[in-house]
Coordinates of N, CA and C in Angstrom, one line a residue:
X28 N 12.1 33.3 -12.3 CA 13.0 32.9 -11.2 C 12.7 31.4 -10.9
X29 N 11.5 30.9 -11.1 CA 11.0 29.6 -10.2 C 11.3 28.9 -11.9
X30 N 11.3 29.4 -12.5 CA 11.5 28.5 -14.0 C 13.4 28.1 -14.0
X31 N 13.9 29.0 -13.7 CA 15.8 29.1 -13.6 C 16.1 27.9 -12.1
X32 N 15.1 28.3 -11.2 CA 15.2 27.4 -9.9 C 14.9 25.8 -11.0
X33 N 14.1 25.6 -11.2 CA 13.5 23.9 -11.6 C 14.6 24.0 -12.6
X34 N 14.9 24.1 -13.7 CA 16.3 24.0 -14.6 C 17.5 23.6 -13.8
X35 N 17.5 24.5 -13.0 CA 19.2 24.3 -12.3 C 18.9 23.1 -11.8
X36 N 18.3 22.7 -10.7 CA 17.5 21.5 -10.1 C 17.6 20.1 -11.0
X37 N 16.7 20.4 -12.3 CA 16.6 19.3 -13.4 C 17.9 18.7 -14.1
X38 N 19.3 20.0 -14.0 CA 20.2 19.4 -14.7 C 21.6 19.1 -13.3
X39 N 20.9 18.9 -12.1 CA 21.6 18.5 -11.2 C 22.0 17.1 -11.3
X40 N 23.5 16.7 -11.2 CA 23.8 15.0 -11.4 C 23.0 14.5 -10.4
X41 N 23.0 14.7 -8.8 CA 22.7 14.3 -7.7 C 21.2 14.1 -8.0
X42 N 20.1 15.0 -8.3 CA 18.9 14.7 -8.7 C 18.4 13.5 -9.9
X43 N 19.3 13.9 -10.6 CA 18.9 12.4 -11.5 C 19.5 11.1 -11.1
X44 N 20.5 11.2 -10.3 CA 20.9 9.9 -9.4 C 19.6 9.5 -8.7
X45 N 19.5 10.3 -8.0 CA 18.8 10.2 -6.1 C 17.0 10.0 -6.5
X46 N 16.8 10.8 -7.7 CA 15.5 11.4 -8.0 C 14.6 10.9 -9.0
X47 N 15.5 11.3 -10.1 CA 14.8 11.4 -11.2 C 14.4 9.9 -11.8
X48 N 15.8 9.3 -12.4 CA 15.8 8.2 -13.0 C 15.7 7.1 -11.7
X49 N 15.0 6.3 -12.2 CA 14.6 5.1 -11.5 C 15.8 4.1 -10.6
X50 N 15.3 3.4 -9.4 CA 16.6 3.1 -8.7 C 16.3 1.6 -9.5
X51 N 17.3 0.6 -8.9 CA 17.8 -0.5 -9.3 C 16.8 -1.2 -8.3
X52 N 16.1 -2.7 -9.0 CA 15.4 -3.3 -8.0 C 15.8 -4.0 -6.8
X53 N 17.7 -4.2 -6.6 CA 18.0 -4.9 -5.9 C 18.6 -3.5 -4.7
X54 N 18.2 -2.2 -5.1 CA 18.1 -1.1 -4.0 C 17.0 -1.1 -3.4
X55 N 15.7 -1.0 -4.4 CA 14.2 -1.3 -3.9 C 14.2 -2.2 -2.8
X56 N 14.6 -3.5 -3.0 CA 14.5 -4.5 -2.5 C 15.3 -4.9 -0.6
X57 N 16.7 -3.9 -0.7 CA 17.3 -3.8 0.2 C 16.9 -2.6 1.1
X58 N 16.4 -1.8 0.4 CA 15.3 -0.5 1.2 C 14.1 -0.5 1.6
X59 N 13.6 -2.0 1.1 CA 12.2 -2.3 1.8 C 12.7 -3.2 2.8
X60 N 13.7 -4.1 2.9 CA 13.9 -4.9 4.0 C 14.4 -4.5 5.4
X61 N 15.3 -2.9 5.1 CA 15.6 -2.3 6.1 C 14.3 -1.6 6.6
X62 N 13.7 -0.7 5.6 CA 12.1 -0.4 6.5 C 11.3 -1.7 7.1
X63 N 11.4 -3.0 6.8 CA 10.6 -4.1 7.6 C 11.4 -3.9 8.8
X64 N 13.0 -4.0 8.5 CA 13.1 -4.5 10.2 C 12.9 -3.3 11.1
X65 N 13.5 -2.1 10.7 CA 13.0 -1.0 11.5 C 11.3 -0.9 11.8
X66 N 10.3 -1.2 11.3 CA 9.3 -0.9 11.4 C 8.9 -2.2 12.2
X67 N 9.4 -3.2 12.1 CA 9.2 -4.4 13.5 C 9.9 -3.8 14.6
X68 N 11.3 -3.2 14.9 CA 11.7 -3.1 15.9 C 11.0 -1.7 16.5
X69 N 10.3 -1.0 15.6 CA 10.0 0.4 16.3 C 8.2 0.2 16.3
X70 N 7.4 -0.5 15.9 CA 6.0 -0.9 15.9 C 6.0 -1.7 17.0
X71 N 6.8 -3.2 16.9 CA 6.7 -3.7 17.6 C 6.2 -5.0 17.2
X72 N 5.4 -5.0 15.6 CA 4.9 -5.7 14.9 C 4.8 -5.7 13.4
X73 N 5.0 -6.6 12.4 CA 5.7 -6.7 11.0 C 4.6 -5.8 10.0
X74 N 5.5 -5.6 9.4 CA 4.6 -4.5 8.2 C 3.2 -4.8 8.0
X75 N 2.4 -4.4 7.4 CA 1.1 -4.4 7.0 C 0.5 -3.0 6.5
X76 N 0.0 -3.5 5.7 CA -1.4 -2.3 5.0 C -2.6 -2.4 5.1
X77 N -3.5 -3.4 4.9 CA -4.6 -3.5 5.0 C -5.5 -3.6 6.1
X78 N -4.8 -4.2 7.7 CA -5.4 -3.8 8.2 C -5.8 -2.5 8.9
X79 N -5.2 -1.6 8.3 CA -5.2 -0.4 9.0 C -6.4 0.3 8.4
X80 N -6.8 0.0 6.9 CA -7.8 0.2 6.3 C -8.9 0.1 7.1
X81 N -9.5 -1.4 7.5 CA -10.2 -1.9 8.3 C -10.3 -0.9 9.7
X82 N -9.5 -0.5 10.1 CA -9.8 0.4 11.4 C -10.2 1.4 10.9
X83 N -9.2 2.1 9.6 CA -10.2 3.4 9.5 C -11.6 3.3 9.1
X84 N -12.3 2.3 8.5 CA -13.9 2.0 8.2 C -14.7 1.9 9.3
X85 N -13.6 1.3 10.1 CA -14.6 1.6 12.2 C -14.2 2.8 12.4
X86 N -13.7 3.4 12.4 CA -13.1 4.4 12.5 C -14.2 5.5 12.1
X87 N -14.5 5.5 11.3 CA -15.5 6.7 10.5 C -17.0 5.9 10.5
X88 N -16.8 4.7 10.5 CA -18.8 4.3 11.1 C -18.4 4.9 12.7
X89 N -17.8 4.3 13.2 CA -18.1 5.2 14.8 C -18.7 6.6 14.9
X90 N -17.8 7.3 14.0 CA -17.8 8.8 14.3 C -18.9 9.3 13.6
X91 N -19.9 8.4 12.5 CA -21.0 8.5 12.4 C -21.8 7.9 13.5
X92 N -21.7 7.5 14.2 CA -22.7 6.6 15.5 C -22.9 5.1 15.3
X93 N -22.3 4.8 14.7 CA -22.3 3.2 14.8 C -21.2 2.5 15.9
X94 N -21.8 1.6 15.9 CA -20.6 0.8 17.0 C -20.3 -0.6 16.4
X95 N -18.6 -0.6 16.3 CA -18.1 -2.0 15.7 C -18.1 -2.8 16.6
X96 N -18.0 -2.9 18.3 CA -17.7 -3.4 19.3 C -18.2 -5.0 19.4
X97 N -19.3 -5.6 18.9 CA -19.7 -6.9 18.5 C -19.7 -7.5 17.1
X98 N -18.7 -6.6 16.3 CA -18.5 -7.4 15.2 C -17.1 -8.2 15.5
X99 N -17.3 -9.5 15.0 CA -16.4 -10.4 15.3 C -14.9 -9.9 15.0
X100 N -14.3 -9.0 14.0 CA -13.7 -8.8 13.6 C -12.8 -7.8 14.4
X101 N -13.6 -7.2 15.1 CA -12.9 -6.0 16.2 C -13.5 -6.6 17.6
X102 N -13.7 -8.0 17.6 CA -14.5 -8.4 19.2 C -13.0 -8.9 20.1
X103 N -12.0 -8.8 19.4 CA -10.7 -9.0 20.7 C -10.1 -7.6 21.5
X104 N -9.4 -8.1 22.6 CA -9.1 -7.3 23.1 C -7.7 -6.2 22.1
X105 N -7.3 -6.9 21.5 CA -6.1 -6.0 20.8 C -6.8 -5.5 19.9
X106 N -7.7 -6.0 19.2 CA -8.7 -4.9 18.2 C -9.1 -3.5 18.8
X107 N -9.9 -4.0 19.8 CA -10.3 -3.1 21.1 C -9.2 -1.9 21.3
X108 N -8.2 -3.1 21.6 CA -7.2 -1.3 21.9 C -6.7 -0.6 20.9
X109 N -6.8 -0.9 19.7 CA -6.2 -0.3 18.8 C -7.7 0.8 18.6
X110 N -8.5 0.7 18.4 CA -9.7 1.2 18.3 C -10.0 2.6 19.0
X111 N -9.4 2.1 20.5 CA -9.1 3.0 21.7 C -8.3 4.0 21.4
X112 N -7.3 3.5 21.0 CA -6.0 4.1 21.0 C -6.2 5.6 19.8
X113 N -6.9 4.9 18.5 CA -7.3 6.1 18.2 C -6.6 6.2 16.6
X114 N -6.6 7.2 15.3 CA -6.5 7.0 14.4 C -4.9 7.5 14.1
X115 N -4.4 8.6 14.5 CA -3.0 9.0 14.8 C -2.2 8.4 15.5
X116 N -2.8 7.4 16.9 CA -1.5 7.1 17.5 C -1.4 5.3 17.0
X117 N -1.9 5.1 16.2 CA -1.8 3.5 15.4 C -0.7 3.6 14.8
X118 N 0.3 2.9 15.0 CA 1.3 2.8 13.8 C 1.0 2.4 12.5
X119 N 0.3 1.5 12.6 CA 0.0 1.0 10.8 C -0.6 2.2 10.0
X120 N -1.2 3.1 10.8 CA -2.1 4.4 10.1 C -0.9 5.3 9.4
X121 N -0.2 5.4 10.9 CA 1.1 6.5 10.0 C 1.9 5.7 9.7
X122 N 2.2 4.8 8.9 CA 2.9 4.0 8.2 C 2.5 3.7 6.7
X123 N 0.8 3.8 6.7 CA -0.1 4.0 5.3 C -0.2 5.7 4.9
X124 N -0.2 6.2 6.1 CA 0.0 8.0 5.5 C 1.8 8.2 5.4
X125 N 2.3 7.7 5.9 CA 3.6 8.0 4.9 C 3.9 7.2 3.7
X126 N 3.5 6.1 3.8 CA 3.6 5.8 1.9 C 2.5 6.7 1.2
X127 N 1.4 6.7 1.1 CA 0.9 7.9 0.5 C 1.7 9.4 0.5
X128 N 2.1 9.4 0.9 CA 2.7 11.0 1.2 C 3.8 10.7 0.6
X129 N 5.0 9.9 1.0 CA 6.0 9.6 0.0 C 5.9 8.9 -1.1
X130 N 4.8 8.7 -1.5 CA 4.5 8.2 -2.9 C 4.4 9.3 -3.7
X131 N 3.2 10.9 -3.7 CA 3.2 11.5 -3.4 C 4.3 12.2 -3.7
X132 N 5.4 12.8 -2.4 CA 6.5 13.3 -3.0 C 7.4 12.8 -3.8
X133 N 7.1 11.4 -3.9 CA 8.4 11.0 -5.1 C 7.9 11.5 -6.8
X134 N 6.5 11.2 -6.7 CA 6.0 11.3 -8.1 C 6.4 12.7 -8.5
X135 N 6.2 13.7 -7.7 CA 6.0 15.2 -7.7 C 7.7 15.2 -7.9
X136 N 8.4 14.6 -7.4 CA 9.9 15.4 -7.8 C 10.8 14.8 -8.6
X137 N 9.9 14.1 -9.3 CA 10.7 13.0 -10.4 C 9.1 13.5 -12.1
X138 N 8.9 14.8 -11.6 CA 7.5 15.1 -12.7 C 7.0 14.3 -13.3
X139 N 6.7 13.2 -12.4 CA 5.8 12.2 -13.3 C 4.1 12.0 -12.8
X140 N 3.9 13.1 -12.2 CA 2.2 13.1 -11.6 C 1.8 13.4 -13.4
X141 N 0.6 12.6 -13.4 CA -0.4 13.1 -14.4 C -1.7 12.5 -14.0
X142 N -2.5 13.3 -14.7 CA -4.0 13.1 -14.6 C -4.2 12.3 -15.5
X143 N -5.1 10.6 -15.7 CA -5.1 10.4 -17.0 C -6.9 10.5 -17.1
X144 N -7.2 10.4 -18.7 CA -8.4 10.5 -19.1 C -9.2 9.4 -18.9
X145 N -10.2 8.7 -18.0 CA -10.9 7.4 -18.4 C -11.6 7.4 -19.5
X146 N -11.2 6.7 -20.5 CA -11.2 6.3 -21.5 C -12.9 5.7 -21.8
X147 N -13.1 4.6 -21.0 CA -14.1 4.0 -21.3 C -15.2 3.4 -20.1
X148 N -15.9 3.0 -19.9 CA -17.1 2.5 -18.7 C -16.1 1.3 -18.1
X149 N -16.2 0.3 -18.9 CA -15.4 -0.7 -19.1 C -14.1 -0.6 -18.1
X150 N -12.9 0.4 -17.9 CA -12.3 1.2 -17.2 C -12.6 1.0 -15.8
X151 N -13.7 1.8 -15.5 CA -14.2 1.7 -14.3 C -14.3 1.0 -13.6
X152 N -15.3 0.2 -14.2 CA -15.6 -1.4 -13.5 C -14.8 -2.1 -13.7
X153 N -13.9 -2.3 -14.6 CA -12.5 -2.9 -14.2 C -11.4 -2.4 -12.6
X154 N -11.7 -1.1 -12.6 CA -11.0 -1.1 -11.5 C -12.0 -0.9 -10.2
X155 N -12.7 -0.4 -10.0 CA -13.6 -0.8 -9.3 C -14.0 -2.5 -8.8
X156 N -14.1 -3.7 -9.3 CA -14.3 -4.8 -9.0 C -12.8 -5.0 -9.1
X157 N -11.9 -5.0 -9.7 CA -10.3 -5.3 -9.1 C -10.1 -4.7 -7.7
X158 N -10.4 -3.5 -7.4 CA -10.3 -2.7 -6.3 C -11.0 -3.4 -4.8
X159 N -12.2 -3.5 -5.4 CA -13.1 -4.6 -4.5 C -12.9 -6.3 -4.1
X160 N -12.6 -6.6 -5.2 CA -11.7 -8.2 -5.0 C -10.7 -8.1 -4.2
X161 N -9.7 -7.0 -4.7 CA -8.2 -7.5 -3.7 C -8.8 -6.8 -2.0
X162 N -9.2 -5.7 -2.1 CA -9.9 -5.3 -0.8 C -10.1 -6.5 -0.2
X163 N -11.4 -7.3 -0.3 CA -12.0 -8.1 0.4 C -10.7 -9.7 0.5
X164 N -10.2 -10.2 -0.5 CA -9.3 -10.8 -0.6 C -8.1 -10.7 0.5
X165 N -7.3 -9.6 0.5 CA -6.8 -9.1 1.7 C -7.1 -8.7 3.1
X166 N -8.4 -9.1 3.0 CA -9.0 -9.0 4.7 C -9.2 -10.6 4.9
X167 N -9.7 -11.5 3.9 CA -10.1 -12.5 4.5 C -8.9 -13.7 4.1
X168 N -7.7 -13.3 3.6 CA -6.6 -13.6 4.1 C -5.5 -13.3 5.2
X169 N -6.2 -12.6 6.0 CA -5.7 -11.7 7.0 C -4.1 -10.9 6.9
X170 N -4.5 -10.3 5.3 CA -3.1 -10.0 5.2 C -3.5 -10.0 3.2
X171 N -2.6 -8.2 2.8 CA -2.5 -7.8 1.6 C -0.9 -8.4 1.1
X172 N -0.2 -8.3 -0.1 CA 0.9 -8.8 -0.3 C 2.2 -8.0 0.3
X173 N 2.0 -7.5 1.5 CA 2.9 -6.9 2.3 C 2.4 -7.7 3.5
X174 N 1.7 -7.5 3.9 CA 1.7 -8.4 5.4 C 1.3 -10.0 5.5
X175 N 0.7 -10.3 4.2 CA 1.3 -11.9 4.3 C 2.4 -12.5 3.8
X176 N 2.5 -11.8 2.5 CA 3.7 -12.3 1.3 C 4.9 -11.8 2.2
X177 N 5.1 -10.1 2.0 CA 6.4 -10.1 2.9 C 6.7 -9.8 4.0
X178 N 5.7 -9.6 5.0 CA 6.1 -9.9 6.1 C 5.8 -11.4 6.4
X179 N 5.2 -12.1 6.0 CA 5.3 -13.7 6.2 C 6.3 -14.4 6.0
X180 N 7.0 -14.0 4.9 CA 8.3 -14.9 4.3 C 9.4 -14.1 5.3
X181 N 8.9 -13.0 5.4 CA 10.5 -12.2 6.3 C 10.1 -12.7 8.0
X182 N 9.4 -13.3 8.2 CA 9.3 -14.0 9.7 C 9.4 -15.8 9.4
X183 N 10.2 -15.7 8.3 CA 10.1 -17.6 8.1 C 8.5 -18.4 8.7
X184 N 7.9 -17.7 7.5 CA 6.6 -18.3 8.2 C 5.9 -18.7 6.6
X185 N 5.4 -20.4 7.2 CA 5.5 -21.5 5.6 C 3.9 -20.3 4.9
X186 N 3.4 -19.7 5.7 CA 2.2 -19.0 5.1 C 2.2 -18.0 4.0
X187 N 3.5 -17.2 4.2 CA 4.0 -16.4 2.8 C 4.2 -17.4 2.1
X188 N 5.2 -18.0 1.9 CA 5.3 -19.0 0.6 C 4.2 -19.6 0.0
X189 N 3.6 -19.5 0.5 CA 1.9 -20.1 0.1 C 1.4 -18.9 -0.4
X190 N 1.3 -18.0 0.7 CA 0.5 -16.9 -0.5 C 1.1 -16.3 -1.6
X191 N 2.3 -16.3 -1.2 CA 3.1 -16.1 -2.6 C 2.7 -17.0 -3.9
X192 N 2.3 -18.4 -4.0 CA 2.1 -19.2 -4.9 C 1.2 -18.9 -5.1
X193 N 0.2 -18.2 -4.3 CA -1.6 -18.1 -5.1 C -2.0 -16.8 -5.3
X194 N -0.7 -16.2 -5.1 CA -0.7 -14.6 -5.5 C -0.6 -14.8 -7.2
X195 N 0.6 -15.8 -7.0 CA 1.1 -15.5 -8.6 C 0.3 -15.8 -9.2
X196 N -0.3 -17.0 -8.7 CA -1.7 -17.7 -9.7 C -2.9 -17.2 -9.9
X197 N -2.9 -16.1 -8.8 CA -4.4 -15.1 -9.0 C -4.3 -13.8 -9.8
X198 N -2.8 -13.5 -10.0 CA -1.9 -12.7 -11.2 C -2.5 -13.0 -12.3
X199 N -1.8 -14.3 -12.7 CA -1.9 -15.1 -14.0 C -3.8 -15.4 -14.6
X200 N -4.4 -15.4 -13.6 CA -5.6 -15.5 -14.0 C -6.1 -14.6 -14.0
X201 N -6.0 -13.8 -12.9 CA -6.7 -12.0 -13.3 C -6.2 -11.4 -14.6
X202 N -4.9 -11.7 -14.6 CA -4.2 -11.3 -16.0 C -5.0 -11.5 -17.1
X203 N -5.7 -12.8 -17.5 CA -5.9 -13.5 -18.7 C -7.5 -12.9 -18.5
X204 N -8.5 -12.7 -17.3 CA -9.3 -12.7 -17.6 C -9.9 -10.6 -17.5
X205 N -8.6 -10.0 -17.3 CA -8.7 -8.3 -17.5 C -8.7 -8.2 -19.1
X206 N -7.4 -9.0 -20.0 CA -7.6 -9.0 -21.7 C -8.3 -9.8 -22.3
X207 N -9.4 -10.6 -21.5 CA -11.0 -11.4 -22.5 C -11.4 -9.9 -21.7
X208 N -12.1 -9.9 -21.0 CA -13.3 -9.0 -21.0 C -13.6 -7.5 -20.5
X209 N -12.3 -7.2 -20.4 CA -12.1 -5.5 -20.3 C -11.0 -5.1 -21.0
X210 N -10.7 -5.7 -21.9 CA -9.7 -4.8 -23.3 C -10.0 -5.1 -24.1

């Protein structure tokens, strides 16, 4: 029965519209701009991902017994309250658990989850030190390529356009130096 359910499902027009087959980038593009402005007018403040990261790491040293409270980083008072405030009622938190989650359900109903094999060491520490670069990169530009690139350019602010230029350029060079020394 659950085999006759996913068939009927799979040869639905509406699901290979809505689902299956990939949307167009200039839908992408007009469906991210409407979640920026809803997510400014209902936050109160322009998209972001990475700092929310950063809280959860105080977040979980706290709850091990550490205290962030004199690191420079969390030493303002809006750091403070967001800290206060707690890990559910942060918007940026449930704004990174629903992309996860809708990333998540999109993969799962368009059957493209797969597990892949790591192939080689090499693998690893490729993604591991890429992982660790843009991490630290996106904190000490105060902003990942969502909250500087496009929420900077979508607040006419000359600081996207700039990161945008050294995005591409750190592309282009990460690019060249992933195929010398880890392919």
């Amino acid at each position: 029965m659950l085999k006759k359910l996913s068939d009927t499902i799979a040869a639905n027009d509406y699901y290979k519209l809505w689902l299956k087959d990939a949307w167009p980038y200039i839908t992408g593009a007009i469906l991210l701009s409407v979640f920026q402005i809803v997510s400014l007018a209902v936050a109160g403040n322009p998209w972001g991902v990475s700092a929310a990261f950063a809280n959860w790491g105080a977040w979980i040293y706290e709850a091990l017994g550490g205290s962030v409270g004199k690191w420079y980083y969390f030493s303002s008072d809006g750091a403070q309250a967001v800290l206060e405030r707690g890990f559910l009622r942060d918007p940026a938190t449930i704004r990174n658990l629903g992309i996860i989650a809708g990333a998540l359900f999109s993969v799962l109903i368009a059957s493209g989850f797969k597990v892949k094999q790591i192939k080689t060491k090499k693998q690893v520490v490729a993604a591991t030190l890429g992982g660790l670069l843009m991490g630290y990169g996106a904190r000490i530009a105060f902003g990942c390529n969502i909250g500087a690139l496009f929420s900077g350019i979508s607040m006419l602010s000359l600081s996207g356009w700039v990161f945008g230029a050294f995005l591409f350029l750190g592309a282009v060079i990460g690019s060249k130096m992933l195929v010398k020394f880890f392919m």
